[in-house]
mmCIF file of C-alpha atoms in Angstrom:
data_model
loop_
_atom_site.group_PDB
_atom_site.id
_atom_site.type_symbol
_atom_site.label_atom_id
_atom_site.label_comp_id
_atom_site.label_asym_id
_atom_site.label_seq_id
_atom_site.Cartn_x
_atom_site.Cartn_y
_atom_site.Cartn_z
ATOM 1 C CA MET A 1 -46.436 -23.037 17.360
ATOM 2 C CA SER A 2 -44.886 -19.866 15.467
ATOM 3 C CA PRO A 3 -46.944 -17.122 14.247
ATOM 4 C CA ARG A 4 -45.919 -17.972 10.694
ATOM 5 C CA ALA A 5 -47.491 -21.301 10.977
ATOM 6 C CA HIS A 6 -50.816 -19.631 12.294
ATOM 7 C CA SER A 7 -50.715 -17.103 9.384
ATOM 8 C CA GLY A 8 -49.935 -19.758 6.755
ATOM 9 C CA ARG A 9 -52.681 -22.030 7.721
ATOM 10 C CA PRO A 10 -55.545 -19.884 6.286
ATOM 11 C CA GLY A 11 -53.633 -19.630 3.080
ATOM 12 C CA ARG A 12 -53.371 -23.462 2.846
ATOM 13 C CA ASN A 13 -56.856 -23.945 3.378
ATOM 14 C CA ALA A 14 -57.919 -21.340 0.687
ATOM 15 C CA ARG A 15 -55.641 -22.896 -1.891
ATOM 16 C CA GLY A 16 -57.015 -26.389 -0.870
ATOM 17 C CA ALA A 17 -60.537 -25.176 -1.514
ATOM 18 C CA ALA A 18 -59.618 -23.655 -4.687
ATOM 19 C CA ALA A 19 -58.054 -26.798 -5.874
ATOM 20 C CA LEU A 20 -61.346 -28.639 -5.141
ATOM 21 C CA VAL A 21 -63.208 -26.047 -7.051
ATOM 22 C CA VAL A 22 -61.001 -26.133 -10.145
ATOM 23 C CA THR A 23 -61.004 -29.892 -10.218
ATOM 24 C CA ALA A 24 -64.805 -29.821 -9.914
ATOM 25 C CA LEU A 25 -65.066 -27.462 -12.634
ATOM 26 C CA ILE A 26 -62.874 -29.468 -15.073
ATOM 27 C CA LEU A 27 -64.489 -32.849 -14.272
ATOM 28 C CA GLY A 28 -68.019 -31.273 -14.285
ATOM 29 C CA ALA A 29 -67.660 -29.447 -17.511
ATOM 30 C CA SER A 30 -65.821 -32.406 -19.260
ATOM 31 C CA GLY A 31 -68.731 -34.715 -18.279
ATOM 32 C CA ALA A 32 -71.436 -32.148 -19.362
ATOM 33 C CA ALA A 33 -69.651 -31.852 -22.751
ATOM 34 C CA LEU A 34 -69.621 -35.689 -23.181
ATOM 35 C CA CYS A 35 -73.312 -36.033 -22.170
ATOM 36 C CA LEU A 36 -75.083 -33.099 -23.445
ATOM 37 C CA GLY A 37 -76.003 -32.508 -27.088
ATOM 38 C CA THR A 38 -77.728 -34.602 -29.726
ATOM 39 C CA PRO A 39 -78.030 -37.377 -28.505
ATOM 40 C CA VAL A 40 -78.192 -36.667 -24.814
ATOM 41 C CA ILE A 41 -76.113 -39.510 -23.169
ATOM 42 C CA PRO A 42 -77.337 -40.501 -19.540
ATOM 43 C CA PRO A 43 -74.170 -40.193 -17.172
ATOM 44 C CA LEU A 44 -74.349 -43.865 -16.041
ATOM 45 C CA ASP A 45 -74.118 -45.004 -19.759
ATOM 46 C CA LEU A 46 -70.991 -42.801 -20.345
ATOM 47 C CA ILE A 47 -68.355 -45.063 -18.818
ATOM 48 C CA GLY A 48 -69.773 -47.946 -20.881
ATOM 49 C CA LEU A 49 -69.521 -45.939 -24.070
ATOM 50 C CA LEU A 50 -65.996 -44.786 -23.333
ATOM 51 C CA ALA A 51 -64.977 -48.399 -22.844
ATOM 52 C CA GLY A 52 -66.477 -49.284 -26.177
ATOM 53 C CA ASP A 53 -69.445 -51.321 -24.764
ATOM 54 C CA GLY A 54 -72.379 -49.138 -26.197
ATOM 55 C CA ASP A 55 -75.232 -50.832 -27.708
ATOM 56 C CA ASP A 56 -75.530 -48.225 -30.517
ATOM 57 C CA PRO A 57 -72.527 -47.728 -32.602
ATOM 58 C CA ARG A 58 -73.549 -44.443 -33.895
ATOM 59 C CA VAL A 59 -73.659 -42.994 -30.399
ATOM 60 C CA THR A 60 -70.454 -44.486 -29.530
ATOM 61 C CA VAL A 61 -68.854 -42.767 -32.582
ATOM 62 C CA VAL A 62 -70.332 -39.358 -31.536
ATOM 63 C CA VAL A 63 -68.981 -39.689 -27.940
ATOM 64 C CA VAL A 64 -65.715 -41.234 -28.711
ATOM 65 C CA GLN A 65 -64.839 -39.726 -32.045
ATOM 66 C CA LEU A 66 -66.334 -36.239 -31.900
ATOM 67 C CA ARG A 67 -67.018 -35.051 -28.298
ATOM 68 C CA LEU A 68 -63.986 -36.622 -26.436
ATOM 69 C CA PRO A 69 -61.217 -35.241 -28.640
ATOM 70 C CA ARG A 70 -63.006 -31.773 -28.432
ATOM 71 C CA VAL A 71 -62.820 -32.085 -24.584
ATOM 72 C CA VAL A 72 -59.304 -33.236 -24.609
ATOM 73 C CA LEU A 73 -58.219 -30.350 -27.062
ATOM 74 C CA ALA A 74 -60.073 -27.803 -24.895
ATOM 75 C CA LEU A 75 -58.103 -29.004 -22.016
ATOM 76 C CA LEU A 76 -54.752 -28.941 -23.808
ATOM 77 C CA ALA A 77 -55.479 -25.605 -25.356
ATOM 78 C CA GLY A 78 -56.500 -23.982 -22.027
ATOM 79 C CA ALA A 79 -53.553 -25.309 -20.262
ATOM 80 C CA CYS A 80 -51.035 -24.045 -22.912
ATOM 81 C CA LEU A 81 -52.631 -20.589 -23.048
ATOM 82 C CA GLY A 82 -52.680 -20.403 -19.334
ATOM 83 C CA ALA A 83 -48.991 -21.300 -19.082
ATOM 84 C CA ALA A 84 -47.870 -18.927 -21.855
ATOM 85 C CA GLY A 85 -49.768 -15.986 -20.388
ATOM 86 C CA LEU A 86 -48.033 -16.458 -17.014
ATOM 87 C CA VAL A 87 -44.496 -16.736 -18.551
ATOM 88 C CA LEU A 88 -45.118 -13.511 -20.666
ATOM 89 C CA GLN A 89 -46.399 -11.579 -17.645
ATOM 90 C CA GLU A 90 -43.622 -12.657 -15.406
ATOM 91 C CA ALA A 91 -40.835 -12.129 -18.032
ATOM 92 C CA LEU A 92 -42.019 -8.654 -18.767
ATOM 93 C CA ARG A 93 -43.068 -7.868 -15.136
ATOM 94 C CA ASN A 94 -46.479 -6.558 -16.471
ATOM 95 C CA PRO A 95 -49.948 -8.157 -15.786
ATOM 96 C CA LEU A 96 -51.330 -7.009 -19.092
ATOM 97 C CA ALA A 97 -48.789 -8.887 -21.227
ATOM 98 C CA VAL A 98 -50.610 -11.427 -23.213
ATOM 99 C CA PRO A 99 -49.806 -13.622 -26.465
ATOM 100 C CA GLU A 100 -52.450 -11.529 -28.380
ATOM 101 C CA MET A 101 -50.564 -8.358 -27.872
ATOM 102 C CA LEU A 102 -46.941 -9.573 -28.646
ATOM 103 C CA GLY A 103 -47.461 -10.697 -32.213
ATOM 104 C CA VAL A 104 -47.289 -14.247 -31.435
ATOM 105 C CA SER A 105 -50.955 -15.088 -31.965
ATOM 106 C CA ALA A 106 -51.345 -12.859 -34.993
ATOM 107 C CA GLY A 107 -48.215 -14.333 -36.548
ATOM 108 C CA ALA A 108 -49.352 -17.770 -36.030
ATOM 109 C CA ALA A 109 -52.800 -17.023 -37.507
ATOM 110 C CA LEU A 110 -51.359 -15.540 -40.454
ATOM 111 C CA GLY A 111 -49.095 -18.450 -41.043
ATOM 112 C CA VAL A 112 -52.083 -20.732 -41.150
ATOM 113 C CA ALA A 113 -54.454 -18.480 -43.107
ATOM 114 C CA VAL A 114 -52.086 -17.903 -46.088
ATOM 115 C CA PRO A 115 -51.965 -21.570 -47.177
ATOM 116 C CA LEU A 116 -55.719 -21.771 -46.769
ATOM 117 C CA VAL A 117 -56.348 -18.782 -49.060
ATOM 118 C CA LEU A 118 -53.951 -20.149 -51.560
ATOM 119 C CA SER A 119 -55.848 -23.508 -51.454
ATOM 120 C CA LEU A 120 -52.880 -25.592 -50.491
ATOM 121 C CA SER A 121 -53.692 -29.178 -49.399
ATOM 122 C CA LEU A 122 -51.553 -29.671 -46.209
ATOM 123 C CA PRO A 123 -51.518 -32.628 -43.866
ATOM 124 C CA ALA A 124 -52.866 -31.828 -40.346
ATOM 125 C CA LEU A 125 -49.338 -32.517 -38.765
ATOM 126 C CA LEU A 126 -47.785 -29.694 -40.914
ATOM 127 C CA VAL A 127 -50.252 -26.997 -39.859
ATOM 128 C CA PRO A 128 -48.705 -26.548 -36.480
ATOM 129 C CA SER A 129 -45.210 -26.033 -38.153
ATOM 130 C CA LEU A 130 -46.648 -23.215 -40.307
ATOM 131 C CA ALA A 131 -48.272 -21.537 -37.209
ATOM 132 C CA LEU A 132 -44.841 -22.010 -35.320
ATOM 133 C CA VAL A 133 -42.914 -20.263 -38.017
ATOM 134 C CA GLY A 134 -45.396 -17.317 -38.152
ATOM 135 C CA ALA A 135 -45.496 -17.120 -34.405
ATOM 136 C CA ALA A 136 -41.781 -17.017 -34.320
ATOM 137 C CA LEU A 137 -41.583 -14.409 -36.879
ATOM 138 C CA GLY A 138 -44.052 -12.240 -35.015
ATOM 139 C CA GLY A 139 -42.188 -12.571 -31.733
ATOM 140 C CA ALA A 140 -38.831 -12.073 -33.408
ATOM 141 C CA LEU A 141 -40.190 -8.786 -34.957
ATOM 142 C CA THR A 142 -41.264 -7.603 -31.664
ATOM 143 C CA LEU A 143 -37.949 -8.361 -29.789
ATOM 144 C CA VAL A 144 -35.895 -6.751 -32.754
ATOM 145 C CA ALA A 145 -38.037 -3.667 -32.907
ATOM 146 C CA ALA A 146 -37.845 -3.387 -29.081
ATOM 147 C CA GLY A 147 -34.055 -3.855 -28.828
ATOM 148 C CA PHE A 148 -34.185 -7.609 -27.746
ATOM 149 C CA GLY A 149 -36.217 -7.039 -24.563
ATOM 150 C CA ARG A 150 -34.045 -4.545 -22.898
ATOM 151 C CA SER A 151 -37.182 -2.808 -21.484
ATOM 152 C CA PRO A 152 -40.285 -4.698 -20.668
ATOM 153 C CA SER A 153 -42.527 -1.706 -21.526
ATOM 154 C CA ALA A 154 -40.864 -1.281 -24.789
ATOM 155 C CA VAL A 155 -41.411 -4.772 -25.550
ATOM 156 C CA LEU A 156 -45.229 -4.546 -24.775
ATOM 157 C CA LEU A 157 -45.750 -1.452 -26.731
ATOM 158 C CA THR A 158 -43.693 -2.609 -29.642
ATOM 159 C CA GLY A 159 -45.834 -5.887 -29.604
ATOM 160 C CA ALA A 160 -48.865 -4.119 -29.756
ATOM 161 C CA ALA A 161 -47.788 -2.259 -32.930
ATOM 162 C CA ILE A 162 -46.355 -5.431 -34.464
ATOM 163 C CA THR A 163 -49.768 -7.260 -33.816
ATOM 164 C CA ALA A 164 -51.669 -4.334 -35.480
ATOM 165 C CA ALA A 165 -49.349 -4.690 -38.442
ATOM 166 C CA LEU A 166 -49.952 -8.458 -38.720
ATOM 167 C CA GLN A 167 -53.672 -8.174 -38.391
ATOM 168 C CA ALA A 168 -53.558 -5.604 -41.354
ATOM 169 C CA ALA A 169 -51.675 -8.283 -43.354
ATOM 170 C CA LEU A 170 -54.404 -10.728 -42.300
ATOM 171 C CA LEU A 171 -57.050 -8.538 -43.684
ATOM 172 C CA VAL A 172 -55.315 -8.148 -46.971
ATOM 173 C CA VAL A 173 -55.161 -12.037 -47.037
ATOM 174 C CA MET A 174 -58.956 -12.144 -46.236
ATOM 175 C CA VAL A 175 -59.716 -9.815 -49.018
ATOM 176 C CA MET A 176 -58.146 -12.194 -51.438
ATOM 177 C CA ALA A 177 -60.032 -15.269 -50.293
ATOM 178 C CA ASP A 178 -63.341 -16.680 -51.816
ATOM 179 C CA GLN A 179 -66.521 -16.878 -49.996
ATOM 180 C CA LEU A 180 -65.958 -20.341 -48.645
ATOM 181 C CA SER A 181 -62.482 -19.606 -47.416
ATOM 182 C CA LEU A 182 -63.458 -16.331 -45.856
ATOM 183 C CA GLN A 183 -66.112 -17.921 -43.606
ATOM 184 C CA ILE A 184 -63.540 -20.627 -42.620
ATOM 185 C CA ILE A 185 -60.875 -17.768 -41.634
ATOM 186 C CA TYR A 186 -63.340 -15.770 -40.028
ATOM 187 C CA ARG A 187 -64.616 -18.640 -37.639
ATOM 188 C CA TYR A 188 -60.878 -19.714 -37.292
ATOM 189 C CA LEU A 189 -59.846 -16.104 -36.081
ATOM 190 C CA LEU A 190 -62.427 -16.187 -33.366
ATOM 191 C CA GLY A 191 -61.178 -19.352 -31.931
ATOM 192 C CA SER A 192 -63.225 -22.473 -32.430
ATOM 193 C CA LEU A 193 -63.178 -26.131 -31.487
ATOM 194 C CA SER A 194 -65.856 -27.241 -33.952
ATOM 195 C CA ALA A 195 -65.284 -30.441 -35.924
ATOM 196 C CA ARG A 196 -61.993 -31.117 -34.132
ATOM 197 C CA THR A 197 -61.010 -34.921 -34.172
ATOM 198 C CA TRP A 198 -58.072 -37.017 -32.719
ATOM 199 C CA GLU A 199 -56.140 -36.092 -35.866
ATOM 200 C CA HIS A 200 -55.917 -32.455 -34.611
ATOM 201 C CA VAL A 201 -55.080 -33.499 -30.806
ATOM 202 C CA GLY A 202 -52.189 -35.642 -32.473
ATOM 203 C CA GLY A 203 -51.020 -32.553 -34.088
ATOM 204 C CA VAL A 204 -50.565 -30.810 -30.606
ATOM 205 C CA TRP A 205 -48.918 -33.603 -28.711
ATOM 206 C CA PRO A 206 -45.415 -33.451 -30.260
ATOM 207 C CA TRP A 207 -44.944 -29.824 -29.641
ATOM 208 C CA LEU A 208 -46.235 -30.195 -25.933
ATOM 209 C CA ALA A 209 -43.546 -32.687 -25.459
ATOM 210 C CA LEU A 210 -41.015 -30.085 -26.415
ATOM 211 C CA ALA A 211 -42.543 -27.226 -24.572
ATOM 212 C CA VAL A 212 -43.038 -28.936 -21.106
ATOM 213 C CA PRO A 213 -39.378 -29.445 -20.288
ATOM 214 C CA ALA A 214 -38.633 -26.008 -21.498
ATOM 215 C CA LEU A 215 -41.215 -24.619 -19.264
ATOM 216 C CA VAL A 216 -39.938 -26.426 -16.145
ATOM 217 C CA LEU A 217 -36.333 -24.999 -16.732
ATOM 218 C CA CYS A 218 -37.724 -21.548 -17.459
ATOM 219 C CA ALA A 219 -40.006 -21.099 -14.452
ATOM 220 C CA PRO A 220 -37.146 -20.572 -11.823
ATOM 221 C CA VAL A 221 -35.682 -17.819 -13.994
ATOM 222 C CA LEU A 222 -39.008 -16.047 -14.118
ATOM 223 C CA SER A 223 -38.893 -15.726 -10.224
ATOM 224 C CA VAL A 224 -35.579 -14.090 -10.544
ATOM 225 C CA LEU A 225 -36.699 -11.764 -13.393
ATOM 226 C CA ARG A 226 -39.483 -10.678 -11.206
ATOM 227 C CA LEU A 227 -36.887 -8.790 -8.895
ATOM 228 C CA GLY A 228 -36.005 -6.461 -11.627
ATOM 229 C CA ASP A 229 -33.328 -6.311 -14.211
ATOM 230 C CA ASP A 230 -30.621 -4.914 -12.146
ATOM 231 C CA ASP A 231 -31.240 -7.439 -9.291
ATOM 232 C CA ALA A 232 -31.461 -10.310 -11.771
ATOM 233 C CA SER A 233 -28.243 -9.282 -13.426
ATOM 234 C CA ALA A 234 -26.500 -9.163 -10.112
ATOM 235 C CA LEU A 235 -27.618 -12.692 -9.396
ATOM 236 C CA GLY A 236 -26.118 -13.861 -12.555
ATOM 237 C CA VAL A 237 -28.997 -13.935 -14.955
ATOM 238 C CA ARG A 238 -28.616 -12.719 -18.322
ATOM 239 C CA VAL A 239 -31.781 -10.755 -18.722
ATOM 240 C CA GLY A 240 -31.746 -10.500 -22.572
ATOM 241 C CA ARG A 241 -31.269 -14.156 -23.037
ATOM 242 C CA ALA A 242 -33.701 -15.049 -20.309
ATOM 243 C CA ARG A 243 -36.527 -12.988 -21.976
ATOM 244 C CA LEU A 244 -35.456 -14.486 -25.386
ATOM 245 C CA LEU A 245 -35.876 -17.973 -23.886
ATOM 246 C CA ALA A 246 -39.205 -17.083 -22.356
ATOM 247 C CA LEU A 247 -40.517 -15.821 -25.754
ATOM 248 C CA GLY A 248 -39.361 -19.035 -27.375
ATOM 249 C CA VAL A 249 -41.227 -21.119 -24.837
ATOM 250 C CA VAL A 250 -44.371 -19.058 -25.390
ATOM 251 C CA VAL A 251 -44.049 -19.473 -29.192
ATOM 252 C CA VAL A 252 -43.812 -23.279 -28.791
ATOM 253 C CA LEU A 253 -46.988 -23.179 -26.388
ATOM 254 C CA ILE A 254 -49.056 -20.941 -28.538
ATOM 255 C CA ALA A 255 -48.257 -22.089 -32.037
ATOM 256 C CA PRO A 256 -49.910 -25.549 -32.063
ATOM 257 C CA VAL A 257 -52.925 -24.282 -30.250
ATOM 258 C CA VAL A 258 -53.506 -21.425 -32.652
ATOM 259 C CA ALA A 259 -52.981 -23.775 -35.461
ATOM 260 C CA VAL A 260 -55.712 -26.064 -34.436
ATOM 261 C CA CYS A 261 -58.136 -23.819 -32.598
ATOM 262 C CA GLY A 262 -57.351 -20.310 -33.546
ATOM 263 C CA PRO A 263 -56.354 -17.440 -31.266
ATOM 264 C CA VAL A 264 -58.662 -18.155 -28.167
ATOM 265 C CA ALA A 265 -58.536 -14.645 -26.481
ATOM 266 C CA TRP A 266 -58.254 -13.601 -22.817
ATOM 267 C CA VAL A 267 -57.367 -17.075 -21.395
ATOM 268 C CA GLY A 268 -53.577 -16.219 -21.050
ATOM 269 C CA PHE A 269 -54.762 -13.028 -19.201
ATOM 270 C CA LEU A 270 -57.420 -14.524 -17.013
ATOM 271 C CA ALA A 271 -55.734 -17.608 -15.804
ATOM 272 C CA PRO A 272 -52.574 -16.091 -14.456
ATOM 273 C CA GLN A 273 -54.708 -13.278 -12.620
ATOM 274 C CA ILE A 274 -56.641 -15.985 -10.770
ATOM 275 C CA ALA A 275 -53.472 -17.866 -9.818
ATOM 276 C CA ARG A 276 -52.024 -14.793 -8.140
ATOM 277 C CA ARG A 277 -55.017 -14.049 -6.288
ATOM 278 C CA LEU A 278 -54.973 -17.691 -4.795
ATOM 279 C CA ASP A 279 -51.323 -17.368 -3.837
ATOM 280 C CA PRO A 280 -50.459 -13.601 -3.434
ATOM 281 C CA THR A 281 -47.207 -14.221 -1.747
ATOM 282 C CA GLY A 282 -46.066 -17.049 -4.163
ATOM 283 C CA HIS A 283 -43.939 -16.917 -7.297
ATOM 284 C CA ALA A 284 -43.764 -18.210 -10.834
ATOM 285 C CA VAL A 285 -43.076 -21.834 -9.862
ATOM 286 C CA ARG A 286 -46.009 -21.921 -7.397
ATOM 287 C CA TRP A 287 -48.221 -20.064 -9.837
ATOM 288 C CA LEU A 288 -47.591 -22.163 -12.899
ATOM 289 C CA PRO A 289 -49.717 -25.193 -11.913
ATOM 290 C CA TRP A 290 -52.586 -23.015 -10.834
ATOM 291 C CA SER A 291 -52.354 -20.913 -14.202
ATOM 292 C CA ILE A 292 -52.228 -24.195 -16.184
ATOM 293 C CA ALA A 293 -55.365 -25.802 -14.225
ATOM 294 C CA TRP A 294 -57.427 -22.572 -14.491
ATOM 295 C CA GLY A 295 -56.720 -22.086 -18.093
ATOM 296 C CA ALA A 296 -57.810 -25.583 -18.876
ATOM 297 C CA ALA A 297 -60.849 -25.089 -16.860
ATOM 298 C CA ILE A 298 -61.773 -21.731 -18.495
ATOM 299 C CA VAL A 299 -61.580 -23.077 -22.058
ATOM 300 C CA VAL A 300 -63.581 -26.439 -21.343
ATOM 301 C CA VAL A 301 -66.315 -24.512 -19.483
ATOM 302 C CA ALA A 302 -66.730 -21.787 -22.287
ATOM 303 C CA ASP A 303 -67.062 -24.520 -24.897
ATOM 304 C CA LEU A 304 -70.281 -25.638 -23.392
ATOM 305 C CA PRO A 305 -72.322 -22.466 -24.234
ATOM 306 C CA ALA A 306 -70.292 -22.312 -27.421
ATOM 307 C CA ARG A 307 -71.637 -25.758 -28.530
ATOM 308 C CA LEU A 308 -75.174 -25.743 -26.878
ATOM 309 C CA ALA A 309 -76.192 -22.244 -26.472
ATOM 310 C CA LEU A 310 -77.412 -21.539 -30.004
ATOM 311 C CA ALA A 311 -77.679 -25.288 -31.036
ATOM 312 C CA PRO A 312 -77.682 -26.456 -33.761
ATOM 313 C CA VAL A 313 -75.553 -23.513 -34.789
ATOM 314 C CA GLU A 314 -72.123 -23.612 -32.966
ATOM 315 C CA THR A 315 -70.489 -20.229 -31.892
ATOM 316 C CA PRO A 316 -66.656 -19.758 -31.406
ATOM 317 C CA VAL A 317 -65.236 -20.509 -28.082
ATOM 318 C CA GLY A 318 -63.116 -17.503 -28.381
ATOM 319 C CA ALA A 319 -66.207 -15.122 -28.318
ATOM 320 C CA TRP A 320 -67.256 -16.765 -24.944
ATOM 321 C CA THR A 321 -63.754 -16.619 -23.392
ATOM 322 C CA ALA A 322 -63.646 -12.851 -24.178
ATOM 323 C CA LEU A 323 -67.289 -12.347 -23.132
ATOM 324 C CA VAL A 324 -66.438 -13.621 -19.542
ATOM 325 C CA GLY A 325 -62.789 -12.726 -19.342
ATOM 326 C CA VAL A 326 -63.041 -9.081 -19.936
ATOM 327 C CA PRO A 327 -65.298 -8.188 -17.070
ATOM 328 C CA VAL A 328 -63.827 -10.883 -14.649
ATOM 329 C CA GLY A 329 -60.231 -9.719 -15.531
ATOM 330 C CA LEU A 330 -61.061 -6.102 -14.800
ATOM 331 C CA LEU A 331 -62.700 -7.008 -11.477
ATOM 332 C CA LEU A 332 -59.479 -8.985 -10.723
ATOM 333 C CA LEU A 333 -57.214 -6.193 -11.466
ATOM 334 C CA ARG A 334 -59.281 -3.594 -9.491
ATOM 335 C CA SER A 335 -59.534 -5.616 -6.487
ATOM 336 C CA GLY A 336 -55.761 -6.291 -6.778
ATOM 337 C CA HIS A 337 -54.967 -2.706 -6.909
ATOM 338 C CA ARG A 338 -57.094 -2.070 -3.917
ATOM 339 C CA SER A 339 -55.477 -4.682 -1.809
ATOM 340 C CA ALA A 340 -52.039 -3.464 -2.766
ATOM 341 C CA GLY A 341 -53.159 0.147 -1.783
ATOM 342 C CA GLY A 342 -54.494 -0.979 1.516
ATOM 343 C CA GLY A 343 -51.465 -2.963 2.501
ATOM 344 C CA LYS A 344 -49.222 0.208 1.710
ATOM 345 C CA ARG A 345 -51.314 2.341 3.806
ATOM 346 C CA SER A 346 -51.474 -0.071 6.641
ATOM 347 C CA GLY A 347 -47.765 -0.441 6.405
ATOM 348 C CA ALA A 348 -47.235 3.260 6.473
ATOM 349 C CA GLY A 349 -49.444 3.572 9.470
ATOM 350 C CA ALA A 350 -47.449 1.011 11.423
ATOM 351 C CA GLY A 351 -44.240 2.706 10.497
ATOM 352 C CA ASP A 352 -45.313 6.053 12.064
ATOM 353 C CA ARG A 353 -45.896 4.648 15.472
ATOM 354 C CA PRO A 354 -42.634 4.928 17.670
ATOM 355 C CA THR A 355 -41.481 1.904 19.382
ATOM 356 C CA SER A 356 -39.324 1.871 22.362
ATOM 357 C CA VAL A 357 -35.879 0.340 22.390
ATOM 358 C CA PRO A 358 -34.764 -1.663 25.211
ATOM 359 C CA GLN A 359 -31.522 -0.392 26.964
ATOM 360 C CA GLY A 360 -28.447 -2.217 25.906
ATOM 361 C CA SER A 361 -29.945 -3.320 22.529
ATOM 362 C CA GLY A 362 -28.414 -2.351 19.385
ATOM 363 C CA THR A 363 -28.597 -3.532 15.800
ATOM 364 C CA GLY A 364 -27.770 -7.062 17.004
ATOM 365 C CA GLY A 365 -30.058 -7.041 19.834
ATOM 366 C CA PRO A 366 -33.746 -8.469 19.886
ATOM 367 C CA ALA A 367 -34.631 -7.154 16.602
ATOM 368 C CA GLY A 368 -31.632 -9.176 15.078
ATOM 369 C CA GLU A 369 -32.764 -12.229 16.986
ATOM 370 C CA GLY A 370 -36.381 -11.828 15.770
ATOM 371 C CA ASN A 371 -35.335 -11.747 12.188
ATOM 372 C CA GLY A 372 -33.399 -14.903 12.671
ATOM 373 C CA HIS A 373 -36.694 -16.688 13.477
ATOM 374 C CA GLY A 374 -37.911 -15.797 10.013
ATOM 375 C CA GLY A 375 -40.206 -12.824 11.250
ATOM 376 C CA ALA A 376 -40.192 -9.431 9.649
ATOM 377 C CA VAL A 377 -38.181 -6.913 11.561
ATOM 378 C CA PRO A 378 -40.421 -3.989 12.690
ATOM 379 C CA ALA A 379 -39.344 -0.502 11.987
ATOM 380 C CA VAL A 380 -37.801 1.193 15.060
ATOM 381 C CA ARG A 381 -38.044 4.761 15.451
ATOM 382 C CA LEU A 382 -35.825 6.362 18.130
ATOM 383 C CA PRO A 383 -37.265 9.182 20.289
ATOM 384 C CA VAL A 384 -36.030 12.606 19.290
ATOM 385 C CA VAL A 385 -33.856 14.180 22.029
ATOM 386 C CA PRO A 386 -33.899 17.947 22.037
ATOM 387 C CA PRO A 387 -30.427 19.555 22.213
ATOM 388 C CA ASP A 388 -28.899 21.019 25.338
ATOM 389 C CA PRO A 389 -29.852 24.672 25.623
ATOM 390 C CA VAL A 390 -27.122 27.202 25.119
ATOM 391 C CA PRO A 391 -25.825 28.104 28.553
ATOM 392 C CA ARG A 392 -26.194 31.823 29.553
ATOM 393 C CA LEU A 393 -23.325 33.907 30.923
ATOM 394 C CA PRO A 394 -24.257 35.483 34.422
ATOM 395 C CA SER A 395 -24.976 39.141 34.250
ATOM 396 C CA GLY A 396 -21.980 41.453 34.838
ATOM 397 C CA SER A 397 -19.506 38.959 33.208
ATOM 398 C CA VAL A 398 -17.241 39.820 30.211
ATOM 399 C CA ARG A 399 -18.775 38.807 26.795
ATOM 400 C CA ASP A 400 -16.829 37.681 23.786
ATOM 401 C CA THR A 401 -17.878 40.302 21.199
ATOM 402 C CA GLY A 402 -16.845 37.786 18.395
ATOM 403 C CA ALA A 403 -19.093 35.206 19.719
ATOM 404 C CA GLY A 404 -22.062 37.648 20.174
ATOM 405 C CA GLU A 405 -21.599 38.676 16.505
ATOM 406 C CA GLY A 406 -21.513 35.245 15.211
ATOM 407 C CA ARG A 407 -24.595 34.245 17.146
#
């Protein structure tokens, strides 16, 4: 068995254990969300209630019409936020790139808040369209101001400025609102799943049907963009168009979620970080399922304390994701920098040790054969041979005065 197989086995075991953990989190948190609250539903009675065989119709309405759509919406929102965060971070090659810093979430929130302040009665299916327009405008302003994504750092810094401007416009809109609309906007801006029904879930599904194929097509391009702009261009990728496509996918993923739940913070940052830690040698295609799963798990778990911690008062789920996401994200970034620094130091130490070169082997010798088996070629450092000493003329011989002066 090759050394690569031995080295890959611990990684596969770790990913298998992580898959069990995230599945247990999603199932456990979903079951707890359906059972806990007023009234409390025994777990054995839950299956009968979901099948419509409950004895009390009021309990059935609470579980099927109130709690179940909230759980489904939490899973969908977390999955979309996790996928959008990974797309942005890979497209801009920056682990700090999140939808909240690129004008996308702020633009979507502004598109939803303006009709609310103007007291416009809109159907639930039309609200995601307004959020989509606002998110597209926010993202387009960021790209135009940053020169259509020519520099990832420029896009990130410009996005932070555009986000601040959109938030200022949102504050102006809130000043114009009455007391009731102000309370609704304030809770909405923190991200809330309160009083969400199947009608809100139905407003998200059509956009997801559009976003999923685009996401599948976009993921391989992200792996190429990770190599750098010059290398990606050499491989035939048009970097500007690729980043524009990535931003379009992010807009379609974020807009319906923000329209229904509000901007739930830190999920798009935390889920991709966890995905990378589980598979450090992977790429965007392998990280995408992990980011989707962990995003769904984060939101559905955070919704439990949001609904039950201060019952009967419900707190915004975005407050809990930020409360947990900030310290956990900082720990992940810090540990990631430590592991990267340790890898660099160990690699430098190995390169400093000279290795012997067998006689008769050149660049196509054993090192080339080892590379053919898929292993990394070790750095070979040839021993330094001192130059031959300058021969001395015997005493009494005639010296060349010109050579002596030159020496």
